[in-house]
Amino acid sequence: MASVRQIAGHYAVRVALVLAGWGIKALANKIKAAAHHRKGRCAAVAPHSRKPSMRFMRNPAREYQPSNPKWLVEAAAWKPHTISPELLPQCPALTAFKGSVAAGAFSMEFGTQQCLEQLFALDPTFTYLNHGSYGANYRLASEVQAWWRQQMEQEPVRFMETVGMAGLVRAVADVAAFISADWQDVVPVANATSAINAVVNSINLQRGDVLLITNTTYPAVRSTFAHAAAAAGARLLDLTLSLEDLL
């Protein structure tokens, strides 16, 4: 007959085995749950785990809200007289030229050979008459342009979001003052053809309206008028002028 010590030892081993088995099972369940949780988190951020959200705008003019960057919103609110001088660097060459003009040190008769050689980079063996289409730039203007390009390339993002925008606002104000206009009514454009397109397309033409062009109208402008007239059902009146008419 087994003694009390033997019986106790037997049951102690069984209890230990049960507890060990229970502990291993509990640990396995925890590992499985953790793995499932990680898998769920990965699935949550997977690019194809969510359906794209859609919003149908019946009236985009009223419902759409532009997501303009903060710097652009701030720049749009700038006024010429409130821009910090730190955002308006000055080209040394241009500053020196303004100083010489103010001091009366710059004196040159336009149309002379000296004027041609000092102010322009044109080939002196040609007489250049078409200054309206492709130039020619003043030497100083090209130098100032190169200086500004260098400023931009040194820190492009900062330049485009601060200095460049500030300079644009300041330039608009300077042009507005030169033509006696309000700076808020002046808009910079790439060229005259772009400006004409913007103006013509802003006119509310009606069927039966008449647009007048002449044989001296710039070809791209003639095309703009023809396109606008055709789109609105308007008419085009093409007037041919002779040299005697112009003189």
PDB file of N, CA, C and O in Angstrom, residues 108-186:
ATOM      1  N   MET A 108      23.912 109.465 -72.643  1.00  0.00           N
ATOM      2  CA  MET A 108      24.107 108.795 -73.914  1.00  0.00           C
ATOM      3  C   MET A 108      23.004 109.217 -74.868  1.00  0.00           C
ATOM      4  O   MET A 108      21.847 109.353 -74.471  1.00  0.00           O
ATOM      5  N   GLU A 109      23.357 109.445 -76.107  1.00  0.00           N
ATOM      6  CA  GLU A 109      22.387 109.835 -77.115  1.00  0.00           C
ATOM      7  C   GLU A 109      21.885 108.580 -77.820  1.00  0.00           C
ATOM      8  O   GLU A 109      22.658 107.824 -78.408  1.00  0.00           O
ATOM      9  N   PHE A 110      20.598 108.368 -77.736  1.00  0.00           N
ATOM     10  CA  PHE A 110      20.026 107.180 -78.344  1.00  0.00           C
ATOM     11  C   PHE A 110      20.131 107.237 -79.860  1.00  0.00           C
ATOM     12  O   PHE A 110      20.010 108.297 -80.466  1.00  0.00           O
ATOM     13  N   GLY A 111      20.336 106.085 -80.458  1.00  0.00           N
ATOM     14  CA  GLY A 111      20.453 105.985 -81.904  1.00  0.00           C
ATOM     15  C   GLY A 111      21.872 106.068 -82.413  1.00  0.00           C
ATOM     16  O   GLY A 111      22.111 105.886 -83.608  1.00  0.00           O
ATOM     17  N   THR A 112      22.826 106.328 -81.541  1.00  0.00           N
ATOM     18  CA  THR A 112      24.220 106.435 -81.956  1.00  0.00           C
ATOM     19  C   THR A 112      24.895 105.067 -81.889  1.00  0.00           C
ATOM     20  O   THR A 112      24.391 104.131 -81.267  1.00  0.00           O
ATOM     21  N   GLN A 113      26.065 104.979 -82.496  1.00  0.00           N
ATOM     22  CA  GLN A 113      26.836 103.743 -82.456  1.00  0.00           C
ATOM     23  C   GLN A 113      27.263 103.427 -81.036  1.00  0.00           C
ATOM     24  O   GLN A 113      27.303 102.262 -80.629  1.00  0.00           O
ATOM     25  N   GLN A 114      27.578 104.447 -80.244  1.00  0.00           N
ATOM     26  CA  GLN A 114      27.956 104.252 -78.842  1.00  0.00           C
ATOM     27  C   GLN A 114      26.807 103.627 -78.061  1.00  0.00           C
ATOM     28  O   GLN A 114      27.007 102.715 -77.260  1.00  0.00           O
ATOM     29  N   CYS A 115      25.610 104.094 -78.320  1.00  0.00           N
ATOM     30  CA  CYS A 115      24.418 103.545 -77.658  1.00  0.00           C
ATOM     31  C   CYS A 115      24.242 102.069 -78.016  1.00  0.00           C
ATOM     32  O   CYS A 115      23.995 101.239 -77.150  1.00  0.00           O
ATOM     33  N   LEU A 116      24.383 101.762 -79.313  1.00  0.00           N
ATOM     34  CA  LEU A 116      24.205 100.384 -79.766  1.00  0.00           C
ATOM     35  C   LEU A 116      25.203  99.449 -79.108  1.00  0.00           C
ATOM     36  O   LEU A 116      24.847  98.360 -78.644  1.00  0.00           O
ATOM     37  N   GLU A 117      26.452  99.863 -79.033  1.00  0.00           N
ATOM     38  CA  GLU A 117      27.506  98.992 -78.521  1.00  0.00           C
ATOM     39  C   GLU A 117      27.453  98.837 -77.002  1.00  0.00           C
ATOM     40  O   GLU A 117      27.737  97.764 -76.478  1.00  0.00           O
ATOM     41  N   GLN A 118      27.094  99.898 -76.296  1.00  0.00           N
ATOM     42  CA  GLN A 118      27.129  99.846 -74.837  1.00  0.00           C
ATOM     43  C   GLN A 118      25.844  99.287 -74.229  1.00  0.00           C
ATOM     44  O   GLN A 118      25.892  98.658 -73.179  1.00  0.00           O
ATOM     45  N   LEU A 119      24.719  99.517 -74.887  1.00  0.00           N
ATOM     46  CA  LEU A 119      23.448  99.091 -74.293  1.00  0.00           C
ATOM     47  C   LEU A 119      22.971  97.727 -74.781  1.00  0.00           C
ATOM     48  O   LEU A 119      22.218  97.052 -74.083  1.00  0.00           O
ATOM     49  N   PHE A 120      23.410  97.314 -75.971  1.00  0.00           N
ATOM     50  CA  PHE A 120      22.892  96.074 -76.544  1.00  0.00           C
ATOM     51  C   PHE A 120      24.018  95.124 -76.908  1.00  0.00           C
ATOM     52  O   PHE A 120      25.164  95.529 -77.087  1.00  0.00           O
ATOM     53  N   ALA A 121      23.658  93.848 -77.060  1.00  0.00           N
ATOM     54  CA  ALA A 121      24.619  92.828 -77.468  1.00  0.00           C
ATOM     55  C   ALA A 121      24.413  92.445 -78.928  1.00  0.00           C
ATOM     56  O   ALA A 121      24.831  91.379 -79.367  1.00  0.00           O
ATOM     57  N   LEU A 122      23.804  93.328 -79.697  1.00  0.00           N
ATOM     58  CA  LEU A 122      23.487  93.044 -81.093  1.00  0.00           C
ATOM     59  C   LEU A 122      24.746  93.027 -81.954  1.00  0.00           C
ATOM     60  O   LEU A 122      25.735  93.708 -81.668  1.00  0.00           O
ATOM     61  N   ASP A 123      24.665  92.258 -83.034  1.00  0.00           N
ATOM     62  CA  ASP A 123      25.734  92.226 -84.024  1.00  0.00           C
ATOM     63  C   ASP A 123      25.786  93.596 -84.714  1.00  0.00           C
ATOM     64  O   ASP A 123      24.806  94.002 -85.356  1.00  0.00           O
ATOM     65  N   PRO A 124      26.878  94.325 -84.601  1.00  0.00           N
ATOM     66  CA  PRO A 124      26.943  95.687 -85.164  1.00  0.00           C
ATOM     67  C   PRO A 124      26.901  95.723 -86.683  1.00  0.00           C
ATOM     68  O   PRO A 124      26.709  96.792 -87.266  1.00  0.00           O
ATOM     69  N   THR A 125      27.072  94.577 -87.340  1.00  0.00           N
ATOM     70  CA  THR A 125      27.034  94.565 -88.808  1.00  0.00           C
ATOM     71  C   THR A 125      25.606  94.510 -89.343  1.00  0.00           C
ATOM     72  O   THR A 125      25.404  94.562 -90.553  1.00  0.00           O
ATOM     73  N   PHE A 126      24.609  94.375 -88.450  1.00  0.00           N
ATOM     74  CA  PHE A 126      23.209  94.359 -88.858  1.00  0.00           C
ATOM     75  C   PHE A 126      22.478  95.547 -88.255  1.00  0.00           C
ATOM     76  O   PHE A 126      22.813  96.013 -87.160  1.00  0.00           O
ATOM     77  N   THR A 127      21.472  96.032 -88.963  1.00  0.00           N
ATOM     78  CA  THR A 127      20.593  97.073 -88.427  1.00  0.00           C
ATOM     79  C   THR A 127      19.310  96.394 -87.965  1.00  0.00           C
ATOM     80  O   THR A 127      18.483  95.969 -88.793  1.00  0.00           O
ATOM     81  N   TYR A 128      19.167  96.264 -86.673  1.00  0.00           N
ATOM     82  CA  TYR A 128      18.056  95.494 -86.103  1.00  0.00           C
ATOM     83  C   TYR A 128      16.871  96.424 -85.861  1.00  0.00           C
ATOM     84  O   TYR A 128      16.977  97.418 -85.141  1.00  0.00           O
ATOM     85  N   LEU A 129      15.727  96.110 -86.475  1.00  0.00           N
ATOM     86  CA  LEU A 129      14.546  96.968 -86.369  1.00  0.00           C
ATOM     87  C   LEU A 129      13.406  96.335 -85.573  1.00  0.00           C
ATOM     88  O   LEU A 129      12.539  97.039 -85.089  1.00  0.00           O
ATOM     89  N   ASN A 130      13.375  95.022 -85.460  1.00  0.00           N
ATOM     90  CA  ASN A 130      12.241  94.340 -84.844  1.00  0.00           C
ATOM     91  C   ASN A 130      12.442  94.175 -83.339  1.00  0.00           C
ATOM     92  O   ASN A 130      12.694  93.084 -82.833  1.00  0.00           O
ATOM     93  N   HIS A 131      12.329  95.271 -82.574  1.00  0.00           N
ATOM     94  CA  HIS A 131      12.473  95.201 -81.122  1.00  0.00           C
ATOM     95  C   HIS A 131      11.177  94.755 -80.435  1.00  0.00           C
ATOM     96  O   HIS A 131      11.143  94.603 -79.217  1.00  0.00           O
ATOM     97  N   GLY A 132      10.120  94.551 -81.200  1.00  0.00           N
ATOM     98  CA  GLY A 132       8.851  94.195 -80.585  1.00  0.00           C
ATOM     99  C   GLY A 132       8.625  92.706 -80.425  1.00  0.00           C
ATOM    100  O   GLY A 132       7.839  92.282 -79.585  1.00  0.00           O
ATOM    101  N   SER A 133       9.287  91.876 -81.209  1.00  0.00           N
ATOM    102  CA  SER A 133       8.998  90.442 -81.180  1.00  0.00           C
ATOM    103  C   SER A 133       9.897  89.665 -80.223  1.00  0.00           C
ATOM    104  O   SER A 133       9.415  88.964 -79.338  1.00  0.00           O
ATOM    105  N   TYR A 134      11.206  89.794 -80.392  1.00  0.00           N
ATOM    106  CA  TYR A 134      12.119  88.931 -79.635  1.00  0.00           C
ATOM    107  C   TYR A 134      13.230  89.718 -78.945  1.00  0.00           C
ATOM    108  O   TYR A 134      14.300  89.191 -78.691  1.00  0.00           O
ATOM    109  N   GLY A 135      13.035  90.918 -78.611  1.00  0.00           N
ATOM    110  CA  GLY A 135      14.107  91.704 -77.976  1.00  0.00           C
ATOM    111  C   GLY A 135      14.312  92.995 -78.733  1.00  0.00           C
ATOM    112  O   GLY A 135      13.423  93.461 -79.410  1.00  0.00           O
ATOM    113  N   ALA A 136      15.485  93.554 -78.661  1.00  0.00           N
ATOM    114  CA  ALA A 136      16.631  92.955 -77.976  1.00  0.00           C
ATOM    115  C   ALA A 136      16.756  93.505 -76.557  1.00  0.00           C
ATOM    116  O   ALA A 136      16.434  94.660 -76.307  1.00  0.00           O
ATOM    117  N   ASN A 137      17.225  92.670 -75.666  1.00  0.00           N
ATOM    118  CA  ASN A 137      17.407  93.064 -74.276  1.00  0.00           C
ATOM    119  C   ASN A 137      18.543  94.065 -74.131  1.00  0.00           C
ATOM    120  O   ASN A 137      19.543  94.009 -74.837  1.00  0.00           O
ATOM    121  N   TYR A 138      18.392  94.933 -73.151  1.00  0.00           N
ATOM    122  CA  TYR A 138      19.549  95.729 -72.725  1.00  0.00           C
ATOM    123  C   TYR A 138      20.574  94.791 -72.096  1.00  0.00           C
ATOM    124  O   TYR A 138      20.218  93.785 -71.473  1.00  0.00           O
ATOM    125  N   ARG A 139      21.837  95.132 -72.231  1.00  0.00           N
ATOM    126  CA  ARG A 139      22.879  94.346 -71.565  1.00  0.00           C
ATOM    127  C   ARG A 139      22.627  94.303 -70.058  1.00  0.00           C
ATOM    128  O   ARG A 139      22.752  93.249 -69.425  1.00  0.00           O
ATOM    129  N   LEU A 140      22.244  95.432 -69.497  1.00  0.00           N
ATOM    130  CA  LEU A 140      21.986  95.492 -68.050  1.00  0.00           C
ATOM    131  C   LEU A 140      20.820  94.590 -67.674  1.00  0.00           C
ATOM    132  O   LEU A 140      20.866  93.905 -66.643  1.00  0.00           O
ATOM    133  N   ALA A 141      19.775  94.559 -68.503  1.00  0.00           N
ATOM    134  CA  ALA A 141      18.618  93.703 -68.215  1.00  0.00           C
ATOM    135  C   ALA A 141      19.020  92.238 -68.193  1.00  0.00           C
ATOM    136  O   ALA A 141      18.578  91.465 -67.332  1.00  0.00           O
ATOM    137  N   SER A 142      19.869  91.834 -69.134  1.00  0.00           N
ATOM    138  CA  SER A 142      20.343  90.449 -69.162  1.00  0.00           C
ATOM    139  C   SER A 142      21.181  90.135 -67.932  1.00  0.00           C
ATOM    140  O   SER A 142      21.096  89.031 -67.363  1.00  0.00           O
ATOM    141  N   GLU A 143      21.982  91.101 -67.484  1.00  0.00           N
ATOM    142  CA  GLU A 143      22.815  90.901 -66.307  1.00  0.00           C
ATOM    143  C   GLU A 143      21.962  90.773 -65.046  1.00  0.00           C
ATOM    144  O   GLU A 143      22.209  89.905 -64.195  1.00  0.00           O
ATOM    145  N   VAL A 144      20.951  91.610 -64.953  1.00  0.00           N
ATOM    146  CA  VAL A 144      20.054  91.554 -63.793  1.00  0.00           C
ATOM    147  C   VAL A 144      19.263  90.245 -63.807  1.00  0.00           C
ATOM    148  O   VAL A 144      19.064  89.608 -62.764  1.00  0.00           O
ATOM    149  N   GLN A 145      18.837  89.843 -64.974  1.00  0.00           N
ATOM    150  CA  GLN A 145      18.105  88.574 -65.100  1.00  0.00           C
ATOM    151  C   GLN A 145      18.957  87.398 -64.642  1.00  0.00           C
ATOM    152  O   GLN A 145      18.479  86.495 -63.928  1.00  0.00           O
ATOM    153  N   ALA A 146      20.229  87.398 -65.058  1.00  0.00           N
ATOM    154  CA  ALA A 146      21.138  86.325 -64.646  1.00  0.00           C
ATOM    155  C   ALA A 146      21.333  86.330 -63.131  1.00  0.00           C
ATOM    156  O   ALA A 146      21.441  85.274 -62.497  1.00  0.00           O
ATOM    157  N   TRP A 147      21.386  87.524 -62.540  1.00  0.00           N
ATOM    158  CA  TRP A 147      21.560  87.639 -61.080  1.00  0.00           C
ATOM    159  C   TRP A 147      20.356  87.043 -60.354  1.00  0.00           C
ATOM    160  O   TRP A 147      20.508  86.288 -59.392  1.00  0.00           O
ATOM    161  N   TRP A 148      19.159  87.337 -60.836  1.00  0.00           N
ATOM    162  CA  TRP A 148      17.958  86.799 -60.212  1.00  0.00           C
ATOM    163  C   TRP A 148      17.890  85.280 -60.368  1.00  0.00           C
ATOM    164  O   TRP A 148      17.474  84.567 -59.455  1.00  0.00           O
ATOM    165  N   ARG A 149      18.306  84.788 -61.516  1.00  0.00           N
ATOM    166  CA  ARG A 149      18.311  83.341 -61.728  1.00  0.00           C
ATOM    167  C   ARG A 149      19.268  82.663 -60.748  1.00  0.00           C
ATOM    168  O   ARG A 149      18.980  81.576 -60.224  1.00  0.00           O
ATOM    169  N   GLN A 150      20.394  83.305 -60.488  1.00  0.00           N
ATOM    170  CA  GLN A 150      21.351  82.749 -59.537  1.00  0.00           C
ATOM    171  C   GLN A 150      20.757  82.719 -58.131  1.00  0.00           C
ATOM    172  O   GLN A 150      20.944  81.754 -57.388  1.00  0.00           O
ATOM    173  N   GLN A 151      20.012  83.763 -57.772  1.00  0.00           N
ATOM    174  CA  GLN A 151      19.361  83.782 -56.455  1.00  0.00           C
ATOM    175  C   GLN A 151      18.370  82.629 -56.333  1.00  0.00           C
ATOM    176  O   GLN A 151      18.276  81.979 -55.296  1.00  0.00           O
ATOM    177  N   MET A 152      17.659  82.371 -57.392  1.00  0.00           N
ATOM    178  CA  MET A 152      16.673  81.291 -57.378  1.00  0.00           C
ATOM    179  C   MET A 152      17.340  79.930 -57.236  1.00  0.00           C
ATOM    180  O   MET A 152      16.889  79.083 -56.459  1.00  0.00           O
ATOM    181  N   GLU A 153      18.417  79.717 -57.978  1.00  0.00           N
ATOM    182  CA  GLU A 153      19.065  78.411 -57.969  1.00  0.00           C
ATOM    183  C   GLU A 153      19.762  78.112 -56.652  1.00  0.00           C
ATOM    184  O   GLU A 153      20.002  76.943 -56.322  1.00  0.00           O
ATOM    185  N   GLN A 154      20.095  79.126 -55.869  1.00  0.00           N
ATOM    186  CA  GLN A 154      20.754  78.888 -54.587  1.00  0.00           C
ATOM    187  C   GLN A 154      19.822  78.218 -53.588  1.00  0.00           C
ATOM    188  O   GLN A 154      20.248  77.399 -52.776  1.00  0.00           O
ATOM    189  N   GLU A 155      18.534  78.558 -53.644  1.00  0.00           N
ATOM    190  CA  GLU A 155      17.553  77.937 -52.743  1.00  0.00           C
ATOM    191  C   GLU A 155      16.172  78.021 -53.405  1.00  0.00           C
ATOM    192  O   GLU A 155      15.368  78.896 -53.082  1.00  0.00           O
ATOM    193  N   PRO A 156      15.916  77.146 -54.374  1.00  0.00           N
ATOM    194  CA  PRO A 156      14.727  77.271 -55.219  1.00  0.00           C
ATOM    195  C   PRO A 156      13.398  77.354 -54.478  1.00  0.00           C
ATOM    196  O   PRO A 156      12.559  78.196 -54.810  1.00  0.00           O
ATOM    197  N   VAL A 157      13.189  76.483 -53.481  1.00  0.00           N
ATOM    198  CA  VAL A 157      11.893  76.465 -52.798  1.00  0.00           C
ATOM    199  C   VAL A 157      11.654  77.771 -52.055  1.00  0.00           C
ATOM    200  O   VAL A 157      10.586  78.387 -52.168  1.00  0.00           O
ATOM    201  N   ARG A 158      12.637  78.200 -51.291  1.00  0.00           N
ATOM    202  CA  ARG A 158      12.489  79.456 -50.546  1.00  0.00           C
ATOM    203  C   ARG A 158      12.267  80.617 -51.505  1.00  0.00           C
ATOM    204  O   ARG A 158      11.424  81.490 -51.255  1.00  0.00           O
ATOM    205  N   PHE A 159      12.997  80.626 -52.611  1.00  0.00           N
ATOM    206  CA  PHE A 159      12.870  81.732 -53.562  1.00  0.00           C
ATOM    207  C   PHE A 159      11.456  81.789 -54.142  1.00  0.00           C
ATOM    208  O   PHE A 159      10.820  82.846 -54.159  1.00  0.00           O
ATOM    209  N   MET A 160      10.952  80.642 -54.602  1.00  0.00           N
ATOM    210  CA  MET A 160       9.652  80.633 -55.257  1.00  0.00           C
ATOM    211  C   MET A 160       8.519  80.956 -54.287  1.00  0.00           C
ATOM    212  O   MET A 160       7.520  81.564 -54.677  1.00  0.00           O
ATOM    213  N   GLU A 161       8.678  80.575 -53.015  1.00  0.00           N
ATOM    214  CA  GLU A 161       7.592  80.751 -52.060  1.00  0.00           C
ATOM    215  C   GLU A 161       7.673  82.065 -51.288  1.00  0.00           C
ATOM    216  O   GLU A 161       6.707  82.435 -50.614  1.00  0.00           O
ATOM    217  N   THR A 162       8.795  82.775 -51.368  1.00  0.00           N
ATOM    218  CA  THR A 162       8.921  84.026 -50.617  1.00  0.00           C
ATOM    219  C   THR A 162       9.467  85.148 -51.499  1.00  0.00           C
ATOM    220  O   THR A 162       8.727  86.034 -51.916  1.00  0.00           O
ATOM    221  N   VAL A 163      10.741  85.092 -51.817  1.00  0.00           N
ATOM    222  CA  VAL A 163      11.392  86.182 -52.543  1.00  0.00           C
ATOM    223  C   VAL A 163      10.771  86.378 -53.920  1.00  0.00           C
ATOM    224  O   VAL A 163      10.496  87.520 -54.335  1.00  0.00           O
ATOM    225  N   GLY A 164      10.546  85.290 -54.640  1.00  0.00           N
ATOM    226  CA  GLY A 164       9.975  85.411 -55.976  1.00  0.00           C
ATOM    227  C   GLY A 164       8.585  86.027 -55.956  1.00  0.00           C
ATOM    228  O   GLY A 164       8.276  86.904 -56.770  1.00  0.00           O
ATOM    229  N   MET A 165       7.730  85.580 -55.034  1.00  0.00           N
ATOM    230  CA  MET A 165       6.379  86.124 -54.940  1.00  0.00           C
ATOM    231  C   MET A 165       6.405  87.585 -54.514  1.00  0.00           C
ATOM    232  O   MET A 165       5.653  88.413 -55.045  1.00  0.00           O
ATOM    233  N   ALA A 166       7.289  87.912 -53.570  1.00  0.00           N
ATOM    234  CA  ALA A 166       7.398  89.302 -53.120  1.00  0.00           C
ATOM    235  C   ALA A 166       7.872  90.202 -54.258  1.00  0.00           C
ATOM    236  O   ALA A 166       7.377  91.317 -54.452  1.00  0.00           O
ATOM    237  N   GLY A 167       8.843  89.715 -55.018  1.00  0.00           N
ATOM    238  CA  GLY A 167       9.335  90.494 -56.145  1.00  0.00           C
ATOM    239  C   GLY A 167       8.271  90.713 -57.204  1.00  0.00           C
ATOM    240  O   GLY A 167       8.191  91.782 -57.817  1.00  0.00           O
ATOM    241  N   LEU A 168       7.414  89.705 -57.422  1.00  0.00           N
ATOM    242  CA  LEU A 168       6.336  89.827 -58.391  1.00  0.00           C
ATOM    243  C   LEU A 168       5.336  90.897 -57.958  1.00  0.00           C
ATOM    244  O   LEU A 168       4.910  91.733 -58.760  1.00  0.00           O
ATOM    245  N   VAL A 169       4.980  90.883 -56.677  1.00  0.00           N
ATOM    246  CA  VAL A 169       4.046  91.895 -56.157  1.00  0.00           C
ATOM    247  C   VAL A 169       4.645  93.291 -56.291  1.00  0.00           C
ATOM    248  O   VAL A 169       3.980  94.247 -56.689  1.00  0.00           O
ATOM    249  N   ARG A 170       5.939  93.416 -55.976  1.00  0.00           N
ATOM    250  CA  ARG A 170       6.615  94.710 -56.060  1.00  0.00           C
ATOM    251  C   ARG A 170       6.701  95.185 -57.511  1.00  0.00           C
ATOM    252  O   ARG A 170       6.502  96.369 -57.814  1.00  0.00           O
ATOM    253  N   ALA A 171       6.985  94.268 -58.436  1.00  0.00           N
ATOM    254  CA  ALA A 171       7.082  94.632 -59.846  1.00  0.00           C
ATOM    255  C   ALA A 171       5.736  95.108 -60.385  1.00  0.00           C
ATOM    256  O   ALA A 171       5.664  96.078 -61.150  1.00  0.00           O
ATOM    257  N   VAL A 172       4.664  94.423 -59.985  1.00  0.00           N
ATOM    258  CA  VAL A 172       3.319  94.834 -60.402  1.00  0.00           C
ATOM    259  C   VAL A 172       3.021  96.244 -59.909  1.00  0.00           C
ATOM    260  O   VAL A 172       2.480  97.084 -60.639  1.00  0.00           O
ATOM    261  N   ALA A 173       3.396  96.528 -58.662  1.00  0.00           N
ATOM    262  CA  ALA A 173       3.160  97.858 -58.103  1.00  0.00           C
ATOM    263  C   ALA A 173       3.958  98.921 -58.843  1.00  0.00           C
ATOM    264  O   ALA A 173       3.462 100.034 -59.089  1.00  0.00           O
ATOM    265  N   ASP A 174       5.194  98.612 -59.225  1.00  0.00           N
ATOM    266  CA  ASP A 174       6.031  99.576 -59.953  1.00  0.00           C
ATOM    267  C   ASP A 174       5.439  99.870 -61.334  1.00  0.00           C
ATOM    268  O   ASP A 174       5.405 101.022 -61.778  1.00  0.00           O
ATOM    269  N   VAL A 175       4.981  98.827 -62.030  1.00  0.00           N
ATOM    270  CA  VAL A 175       4.377  99.021 -63.350  1.00  0.00           C
ATOM    271  C   VAL A 175       3.079  99.821 -63.223  1.00  0.00           C
ATOM    272  O   VAL A 175       2.805 100.720 -64.032  1.00  0.00           O
ATOM    273  N   ALA A 176       2.284  99.509 -62.200  1.00  0.00           N
ATOM    274  CA  ALA A 176       1.023 100.221 -61.987  1.00  0.00           C
ATOM    275  C   ALA A 176       1.274 101.715 -61.759  1.00  0.00           C
ATOM    276  O   ALA A 176       0.558 102.570 -62.297  1.00  0.00           O
ATOM    277  N   ALA A 177       2.295 102.030 -60.973  1.00  0.00           N
ATOM    278  CA  ALA A 177       2.622 103.433 -60.726  1.00  0.00           C
ATOM    279  C   ALA A 177       3.074 104.127 -62.010  1.00  0.00           C
ATOM    280  O   ALA A 177       2.750 105.298 -62.253  1.00  0.00           O
ATOM    281  N   PHE A 178       3.787 103.401 -62.861  1.00  0.00           N
ATOM    282  CA  PHE A 178       4.301 103.974 -64.108  1.00  0.00           C
ATOM    283  C   PHE A 178       3.169 104.326 -65.067  1.00  0.00           C
ATOM    284  O   PHE A 178       3.236 105.323 -65.799  1.00  0.00           O
ATOM    285  N   ILE A 179       2.095 103.521 -65.085  1.00  0.00           N
ATOM    286  CA  ILE A 179       0.980 103.761 -66.003  1.00  0.00           C
ATOM    287  C   ILE A 179      -0.210 104.407 -65.294  1.00  0.00           C
ATOM    288  O   ILE A 179      -1.313 104.477 -65.859  1.00  0.00           O
ATOM    289  N   SER A 180       0.002 104.854 -64.063  1.00  0.00           N
ATOM    290  CA  SER A 180      -1.040 105.538 -63.275  1.00  0.00           C
ATOM    291  C   SER A 180      -2.268 104.660 -63.081  1.00  0.00           C
ATOM    292  O   SER A 180      -3.414 105.084 -63.302  1.00  0.00           O
ATOM    293  N   ALA A 181      -2.044 103.432 -62.688  1.00  0.00           N
ATOM    294  CA  ALA A 181      -3.148 102.502 -62.434  1.00  0.00           C
ATOM    295  C   ALA A 181      -3.047 101.975 -61.006  1.00  0.00           C
ATOM    296  O   ALA A 181      -2.015 102.135 -60.341  1.00  0.00           O
ATOM    297  N   ASP A 182      -4.123 101.385 -60.533  1.00  0.00           N
ATOM    298  CA  ASP A 182      -4.115 100.732 -59.233  1.00  0.00           C
ATOM    299  C   ASP A 182      -3.399  99.399 -59.370  1.00  0.00           C
ATOM    300  O   ASP A 182      -3.661  98.643 -60.310  1.00  0.00           O
ATOM    301  N   TRP A 183      -2.504  99.076 -58.432  1.00  0.00           N
ATOM    302  CA  TRP A 183      -1.723  97.845 -58.553  1.00  0.00           C
ATOM    303  C   TRP A 183      -2.597  96.600 -58.548  1.00  0.00           C
ATOM    304  O   TRP A 183      -2.231  95.561 -59.105  1.00  0.00           O
ATOM    305  N   GLN A 184      -3.784  96.696 -57.934  1.00  0.00           N
ATOM    306  CA  GLN A 184      -4.688  95.546 -57.914  1.00  0.00           C
ATOM    307  C   GLN A 184      -5.376  95.314 -59.260  1.00  0.00           C
ATOM    308  O   GLN A 184      -6.014  94.282 -59.456  1.00  0.00           O
ATOM    309  N   ASP A 185      -5.246  96.278 -60.178  1.00  0.00           N
ATOM    310  CA  ASP A 185      -5.848  96.137 -61.503  1.00  0.00           C
ATOM    311  C   ASP A 185      -4.823  95.716 -62.552  1.00  0.00           C
ATOM    312  O   ASP A 185      -5.157  95.615 -63.736  1.00  0.00           O
ATOM    313  N   VAL A 186      -3.589  95.478 -62.145  1.00  0.00           N
ATOM    314  CA  VAL A 186      -2.531  95.103 -63.067  1.00  0.00           C
ATOM    315  C   VAL A 186      -2.203  93.621 -62.877  1.00  0.00           C
ATOM    316  O   VAL A 186      -1.975  93.171 -61.751  1.00  0.00           O
TER     317      VAL A 186
END
